[in-house]
């Protein structure tokens, strides 16, 4: 979409982001989730004798987060952007010649052969 007075810009490709940018983003997500895991493990140790139920919750987060982080980090590349829904479909090609109709023997009308007047094969 363009500005009111400016030209409208159309997206002509569904290209993904570069591989380097994709890997960098996945590494960043992994580091953030591992940092959260480290904080939760430290909180588990600090809260163990102070607030046992909260310590259990942080322990569960610390145990489950590595699995979730690895799944997100190895999830693969992002989906391609939405491409235009309308696509060009060429019209069906019509044959240059129409198929001929084959007559069955019963449909044929016998052709009448007219003999010229005055000529008889027996007269000869």
mmCIF file with all atom_site columns, C-alpha atoms in Angstrom:
data_model
loop_
_atom_site.group_PDB
_atom_site.id
_atom_site.type_symbol
_atom_site.label_atom_id
_atom_site.label_alt_id
_atom_site.label_comp_id
_atom_site.label_asym_id
_atom_site.label_entity_id
_atom_site.label_seq_id
_atom_site.pdbx_PDB_ins_code
_atom_site.Cartn_x
_atom_site.Cartn_y
_atom_site.Cartn_z
_atom_site.occupancy
_atom_site.B_iso_or_equiv
_atom_site.pdbx_formal_charge
_atom_site.auth_seq_id
_atom_site.auth_comp_id
_atom_site.auth_asym_id
_atom_site.auth_atom_id
_atom_site.pdbx_PDB_model_num
ATOM 1   C CA . UNK A 1 1   ? 0.000   0.000   0.000   1.00 0.00 ? 1   UNK A CA 1
ATOM 2   C CA . UNK A 1 2   ? 1.329   3.405   -0.869  1.00 0.00 ? 2   UNK A CA 1
ATOM 3   C CA . UNK A 1 3   ? 0.677   6.855   0.444   1.00 0.00 ? 3   UNK A CA 1
ATOM 4   C CA . UNK A 1 4   ? -2.374  8.720   -0.728  1.00 0.00 ? 4   UNK A CA 1
ATOM 5   C CA . UNK A 1 5   ? -0.515  10.624  -3.448  1.00 0.00 ? 5   UNK A CA 1
ATOM 6   C CA . UNK A 1 6   ? 2.418   8.257   -3.987  1.00 0.00 ? 6   UNK A CA 1
ATOM 7   C CA . UNK A 1 7   ? 2.686   5.271   -6.275  1.00 0.00 ? 7   UNK A CA 1
ATOM 8   C CA . UNK A 1 8   ? 1.410   1.929   -5.048  1.00 0.00 ? 8   UNK A CA 1
ATOM 9   C CA . UNK A 1 9   ? 4.154   -0.657  -4.529  1.00 0.00 ? 9   UNK A CA 1
ATOM 10  C CA . UNK A 1 10  ? 3.457   -4.288  -5.324  1.00 0.00 ? 10  UNK A CA 1
ATOM 11  C CA . UNK A 1 11  ? 5.328   -7.225  -3.862  1.00 0.00 ? 11  UNK A CA 1
ATOM 12  C CA . UNK A 1 12  ? 6.505   -9.394  -6.730  1.00 0.00 ? 12  UNK A CA 1
ATOM 13  C CA . UNK A 1 13  ? 8.342   -12.096 -4.830  1.00 0.00 ? 13  UNK A CA 1
ATOM 14  C CA . UNK A 1 14  ? 7.853   -14.250 -1.780  1.00 0.00 ? 14  UNK A CA 1
ATOM 15  C CA . UNK A 1 15  ? 11.560  -14.391 -0.969  1.00 0.00 ? 15  UNK A CA 1
ATOM 16  C CA . UNK A 1 16  ? 12.558  -15.326 2.549   1.00 0.00 ? 16  UNK A CA 1
ATOM 17  C CA . UNK A 1 17  ? 15.031  -13.484 4.708   1.00 0.00 ? 17  UNK A CA 1
ATOM 18  C CA . UNK A 1 18  ? 18.667  -14.441 4.269   1.00 0.00 ? 18  UNK A CA 1
ATOM 19  C CA . UNK A 1 19  ? 20.052  -17.561 5.923   1.00 0.00 ? 19  UNK A CA 1
ATOM 20  C CA . UNK A 1 20  ? 22.475  -15.522 8.036   1.00 0.00 ? 20  UNK A CA 1
ATOM 21  C CA . UNK A 1 21  ? 19.656  -13.389 9.448   1.00 0.00 ? 21  UNK A CA 1
ATOM 22  C CA . UNK A 1 22  ? 17.554  -16.476 10.116  1.00 0.00 ? 22  UNK A CA 1
ATOM 23  C CA . UNK A 1 23  ? 20.357  -18.241 12.019  1.00 0.00 ? 23  UNK A CA 1
ATOM 24  C CA . UNK A 1 24  ? 21.111  -15.077 13.984  1.00 0.00 ? 24  UNK A CA 1
ATOM 25  C CA . UNK A 1 25  ? 17.469  -14.786 15.056  1.00 0.00 ? 25  UNK A CA 1
ATOM 26  C CA . UNK A 1 26  ? 17.281  -18.426 16.142  1.00 0.00 ? 26  UNK A CA 1
ATOM 27  C CA . UNK A 1 27  ? 20.524  -18.058 18.130  1.00 0.00 ? 27  UNK A CA 1
ATOM 28  C CA . UNK A 1 28  ? 19.147  -14.963 19.841  1.00 0.00 ? 28  UNK A CA 1
ATOM 29  C CA . UNK A 1 29  ? 15.937  -16.779 20.839  1.00 0.00 ? 29  UNK A CA 1
ATOM 30  C CA . UNK A 1 30  ? 17.957  -19.701 22.191  1.00 0.00 ? 30  UNK A CA 1
ATOM 31  C CA . UNK A 1 31  ? 20.245  -17.460 24.246  1.00 0.00 ? 31  UNK A CA 1
ATOM 32  C CA . UNK A 1 32  ? 17.258  -15.589 25.706  1.00 0.00 ? 32  UNK A CA 1
ATOM 33  C CA . UNK A 1 33  ? 15.512  -18.811 26.710  1.00 0.00 ? 33  UNK A CA 1
ATOM 34  C CA . UNK A 1 34  ? 18.698  -20.261 28.240  1.00 0.00 ? 34  UNK A CA 1
ATOM 35  C CA . UNK A 1 35  ? 19.170  -17.036 30.195  1.00 0.00 ? 35  UNK A CA 1
ATOM 36  C CA . UNK A 1 36  ? 15.647  -17.412 31.576  1.00 0.00 ? 36  UNK A CA 1
ATOM 37  C CA . UNK A 1 37  ? 16.495  -21.013 32.491  1.00 0.00 ? 37  UNK A CA 1
ATOM 38  C CA . UNK A 1 38  ? 19.629  -19.917 34.327  1.00 0.00 ? 38  UNK A CA 1
ATOM 39  C CA . UNK A 1 39  ? 17.664  -17.335 36.310  1.00 0.00 ? 39  UNK A CA 1
ATOM 40  C CA . UNK A 1 40  ? 15.005  -19.917 37.188  1.00 0.00 ? 40  UNK A CA 1
ATOM 41  C CA . UNK A 1 41  ? 17.614  -22.427 38.432  1.00 0.00 ? 41  UNK A CA 1
ATOM 42  C CA . UNK A 1 42  ? 19.260  -19.721 40.577  1.00 0.00 ? 42  UNK A CA 1
ATOM 43  C CA . UNK A 1 43  ? 15.824  -18.736 41.941  1.00 0.00 ? 43  UNK A CA 1
ATOM 44  C CA . UNK A 1 44  ? 15.161  -22.403 42.759  1.00 0.00 ? 44  UNK A CA 1
ATOM 45  C CA . UNK A 1 45  ? 18.312  -22.564 44.888  1.00 0.00 ? 45  UNK A CA 1
ATOM 46  C CA . UNK A 1 46  ? 17.600  -19.216 46.591  1.00 0.00 ? 46  UNK A CA 1
ATOM 47  C CA . UNK A 1 47  ? 13.892  -19.920 47.267  1.00 0.00 ? 47  UNK A CA 1
ATOM 48  C CA . UNK A 1 48  ? 14.212  -23.577 48.319  1.00 0.00 ? 48  UNK A CA 1
ATOM 49  C CA . UNK A 1 49  ? 14.201  -22.855 52.080  1.00 0.00 ? 49  UNK A CA 1
ATOM 50  C CA . UNK A 1 50  ? 12.122  -19.659 51.852  1.00 0.00 ? 50  UNK A CA 1
ATOM 51  C CA . UNK A 1 51  ? 9.166   -20.360 49.568  1.00 0.00 ? 51  UNK A CA 1
ATOM 52  C CA . UNK A 1 52  ? 9.066   -24.051 48.637  1.00 0.00 ? 52  UNK A CA 1
ATOM 53  C CA . UNK A 1 53  ? 6.047   -23.974 46.200  1.00 0.00 ? 53  UNK A CA 1
ATOM 54  C CA . UNK A 1 54  ? 7.582   -21.121 44.200  1.00 0.00 ? 54  UNK A CA 1
ATOM 55  C CA . UNK A 1 55  ? 10.907  -22.969 44.218  1.00 0.00 ? 55  UNK A CA 1
ATOM 56  C CA . UNK A 1 56  ? 9.174   -26.033 42.720  1.00 0.00 ? 56  UNK A CA 1
ATOM 57  C CA . UNK A 1 57  ? 7.633   -23.855 39.995  1.00 0.00 ? 57  UNK A CA 1
ATOM 58  C CA . UNK A 1 58  ? 11.008  -22.345 39.082  1.00 0.00 ? 58  UNK A CA 1
ATOM 59  C CA . UNK A 1 59  ? 12.561  -25.834 39.113  1.00 0.00 ? 59  UNK A CA 1
ATOM 60  C CA . UNK A 1 60  ? 9.929   -27.105 36.661  1.00 0.00 ? 60  UNK A CA 1
ATOM 61  C CA . UNK A 1 61  ? 10.555  -24.104 34.409  1.00 0.00 ? 61  UNK A CA 1
ATOM 62  C CA . UNK A 1 62  ? 14.304  -24.753 34.600  1.00 0.00 ? 62  UNK A CA 1
ATOM 63  C CA . UNK A 1 63  ? 13.818  -28.418 33.658  1.00 0.00 ? 63  UNK A CA 1
ATOM 64  C CA . UNK A 1 64  ? 11.344  -27.921 30.804  1.00 0.00 ? 64  UNK A CA 1
ATOM 65  C CA . UNK A 1 65  ? 12.808  -24.799 29.203  1.00 0.00 ? 65  UNK A CA 1
ATOM 66  C CA . UNK A 1 66  ? 15.825  -26.467 27.517  1.00 0.00 ? 66  UNK A CA 1
ATOM 67  C CA . UNK A 1 67  ? 13.524  -28.771 25.547  1.00 0.00 ? 67  UNK A CA 1
ATOM 68  C CA . UNK A 1 68  ? 11.318  -25.879 24.473  1.00 0.00 ? 68  UNK A CA 1
ATOM 69  C CA . UNK A 1 69  ? 14.347  -23.746 23.585  1.00 0.00 ? 69  UNK A CA 1
ATOM 70  C CA . UNK A 1 70  ? 15.859  -26.466 21.401  1.00 0.00 ? 70  UNK A CA 1
ATOM 71  C CA . UNK A 1 71  ? 12.561  -27.076 19.622  1.00 0.00 ? 71  UNK A CA 1
ATOM 72  C CA . UNK A 1 72  ? 12.200  -23.373 18.858  1.00 0.00 ? 72  UNK A CA 1
ATOM 73  C CA . UNK A 1 73  ? 15.840  -22.997 17.836  1.00 0.00 ? 73  UNK A CA 1
ATOM 74  C CA . UNK A 1 74  ? 15.722  -25.975 15.490  1.00 0.00 ? 74  UNK A CA 1
ATOM 75  C CA . UNK A 1 75  ? 12.243  -25.223 14.225  1.00 0.00 ? 75  UNK A CA 1
ATOM 76  C CA . UNK A 1 76  ? 13.583  -24.352 10.798  1.00 0.00 ? 76  UNK A CA 1
ATOM 77  C CA . UNK A 1 77  ? 13.194  -21.310 8.689   1.00 0.00 ? 77  UNK A CA 1
ATOM 78  C CA . UNK A 1 78  ? 10.192  -19.035 8.846   1.00 0.00 ? 78  UNK A CA 1
ATOM 79  C CA . UNK A 1 79  ? 7.223   -19.541 6.586   1.00 0.00 ? 79  UNK A CA 1
ATOM 80  C CA . UNK A 1 80  ? 7.211   -17.765 3.272   1.00 0.00 ? 80  UNK A CA 1
ATOM 81  C CA . UNK A 1 81  ? 5.248   -14.543 3.222   1.00 0.00 ? 81  UNK A CA 1
ATOM 82  C CA . UNK A 1 82  ? 1.739   -14.695 1.889   1.00 0.00 ? 82  UNK A CA 1
ATOM 83  C CA . UNK A 1 83  ? 1.839   -14.706 -1.859  1.00 0.00 ? 83  UNK A CA 1
ATOM 84  C CA . UNK A 1 84  ? -0.957  -13.236 -3.938  1.00 0.00 ? 84  UNK A CA 1
ATOM 85  C CA . UNK A 1 85  ? -3.930  -15.563 -4.012  1.00 0.00 ? 85  UNK A CA 1
ATOM 86  C CA . UNK A 1 86  ? -4.800  -14.918 -7.629  1.00 0.00 ? 86  UNK A CA 1
ATOM 87  C CA . UNK A 1 87  ? -2.622  -16.633 -10.134 1.00 0.00 ? 87  UNK A CA 1
ATOM 88  C CA . UNK A 1 88  ? -2.659  -16.738 -13.895 1.00 0.00 ? 88  UNK A CA 1
ATOM 89  C CA . UNK A 1 89  ? -4.227  -19.853 -15.332 1.00 0.00 ? 89  UNK A CA 1
ATOM 90  C CA . UNK A 1 90  ? -3.997  -19.996 -19.116 1.00 0.00 ? 90  UNK A CA 1
ATOM 91  C CA . UNK A 1 91  ? -7.202  -20.909 -20.919 1.00 0.00 ? 91  UNK A CA 1
ATOM 92  C CA . UNK A 1 92  ? -7.562  -24.487 -22.062 1.00 0.00 ? 92  UNK A CA 1
ATOM 93  C CA . UNK A 1 93  ? -6.243  -25.008 -25.582 1.00 0.00 ? 93  UNK A CA 1
ATOM 94  C CA . UNK A 1 94  ? -8.862  -25.924 -28.131 1.00 0.00 ? 94  UNK A CA 1
ATOM 95  C CA . UNK A 1 95  ? -7.871  -28.418 -30.793 1.00 0.00 ? 95  UNK A CA 1
ATOM 96  C CA . UNK A 1 96  ? -7.215  -26.928 -34.234 1.00 0.00 ? 96  UNK A CA 1
ATOM 97  C CA . UNK A 1 97  ? -9.393  -29.536 -35.984 1.00 0.00 ? 97  UNK A CA 1
ATOM 98  C CA . UNK A 1 98  ? -12.679 -30.842 -34.742 1.00 0.00 ? 98  UNK A CA 1
ATOM 99  C CA . UNK A 1 99  ? -12.852 -34.631 -34.524 1.00 0.00 ? 99  UNK A CA 1
ATOM 100 C CA . UNK A 1 100 ? -14.595 -36.267 -37.469 1.00 0.00 ? 100 UNK A CA 1
ATOM 101 C CA . UNK A 1 101 ? -17.727 -38.324 -37.002 1.00 0.00 ? 101 UNK A CA 1
ATOM 102 C CA . UNK A 1 102 ? -17.435 -41.978 -37.959 1.00 0.00 ? 102 UNK A CA 1
ATOM 103 C CA . UNK A 1 103 ? -20.632 -43.503 -39.350 1.00 0.00 ? 103 UNK A CA 1
ATOM 104 C CA . UNK A 1 104 ? -21.666 -46.999 -38.551 1.00 0.00 ? 104 UNK A CA 1
ATOM 105 C CA . UNK A 1 105 ? -22.577 -49.316 -41.432 1.00 0.00 ? 105 UNK A CA 1
ATOM 106 C CA . UNK A 1 106 ? -26.268 -49.210 -40.490 1.00 0.00 ? 106 UNK A CA 1
ATOM 107 C CA . UNK A 1 107 ? -26.331 -45.422 -40.689 1.00 0.00 ? 107 UNK A CA 1
ATOM 108 C CA . UNK A 1 108 ? -24.981 -45.280 -44.208 1.00 0.00 ? 108 UNK A CA 1
ATOM 109 C CA . UNK A 1 109 ? -27.410 -44.547 -46.984 1.00 0.00 ? 109 UNK A CA 1
ATOM 110 C CA . UNK A 1 110 ? -26.586 -46.466 -50.145 1.00 0.00 ? 110 UNK A CA 1
ATOM 111 C CA . UNK A 1 111 ? -25.652 -44.165 -52.933 1.00 0.00 ? 111 UNK A CA 1
ATOM 112 C CA . UNK A 1 112 ? -27.761 -44.420 -56.035 1.00 0.00 ? 112 UNK A CA 1
ATOM 113 C CA . UNK A 1 113 ? -25.806 -44.725 -59.189 1.00 0.00 ? 113 UNK A CA 1
ATOM 114 C CA . UNK A 1 114 ? -27.760 -43.479 -62.160 1.00 0.00 ? 114 UNK A CA 1
ATOM 115 C CA . UNK A 1 115 ? -27.082 -45.023 -65.478 1.00 0.00 ? 115 UNK A CA 1
ATOM 116 C CA . UNK A 1 116 ? -27.051 -42.834 -68.526 1.00 0.00 ? 116 UNK A CA 1
ATOM 117 C CA . UNK A 1 117 ? -30.139 -43.202 -70.687 1.00 0.00 ? 117 UNK A CA 1
ATOM 118 C CA . UNK A 1 118 ? -29.709 -45.493 -73.631 1.00 0.00 ? 118 UNK A CA 1
ATOM 119 C CA . UNK A 1 119 ? -26.735 -47.412 -72.371 1.00 0.00 ? 119 UNK A CA 1
ATOM 120 C CA . UNK A 1 120 ? -27.402 -50.874 -71.092 1.00 0.00 ? 120 UNK A CA 1
ATOM 121 C CA . UNK A 1 121 ? -24.644 -53.260 -70.253 1.00 0.00 ? 121 UNK A CA 1
ATOM 122 C CA . UNK A 1 122 ? -26.576 -56.192 -71.731 1.00 0.00 ? 122 UNK A CA 1
ATOM 123 C CA . UNK A 1 123 ? -27.118 -54.501 -75.035 1.00 0.00 ? 123 UNK A CA 1
ATOM 124 C CA . UNK A 1 124 ? -23.491 -54.419 -75.970 1.00 0.00 ? 124 UNK A CA 1
#
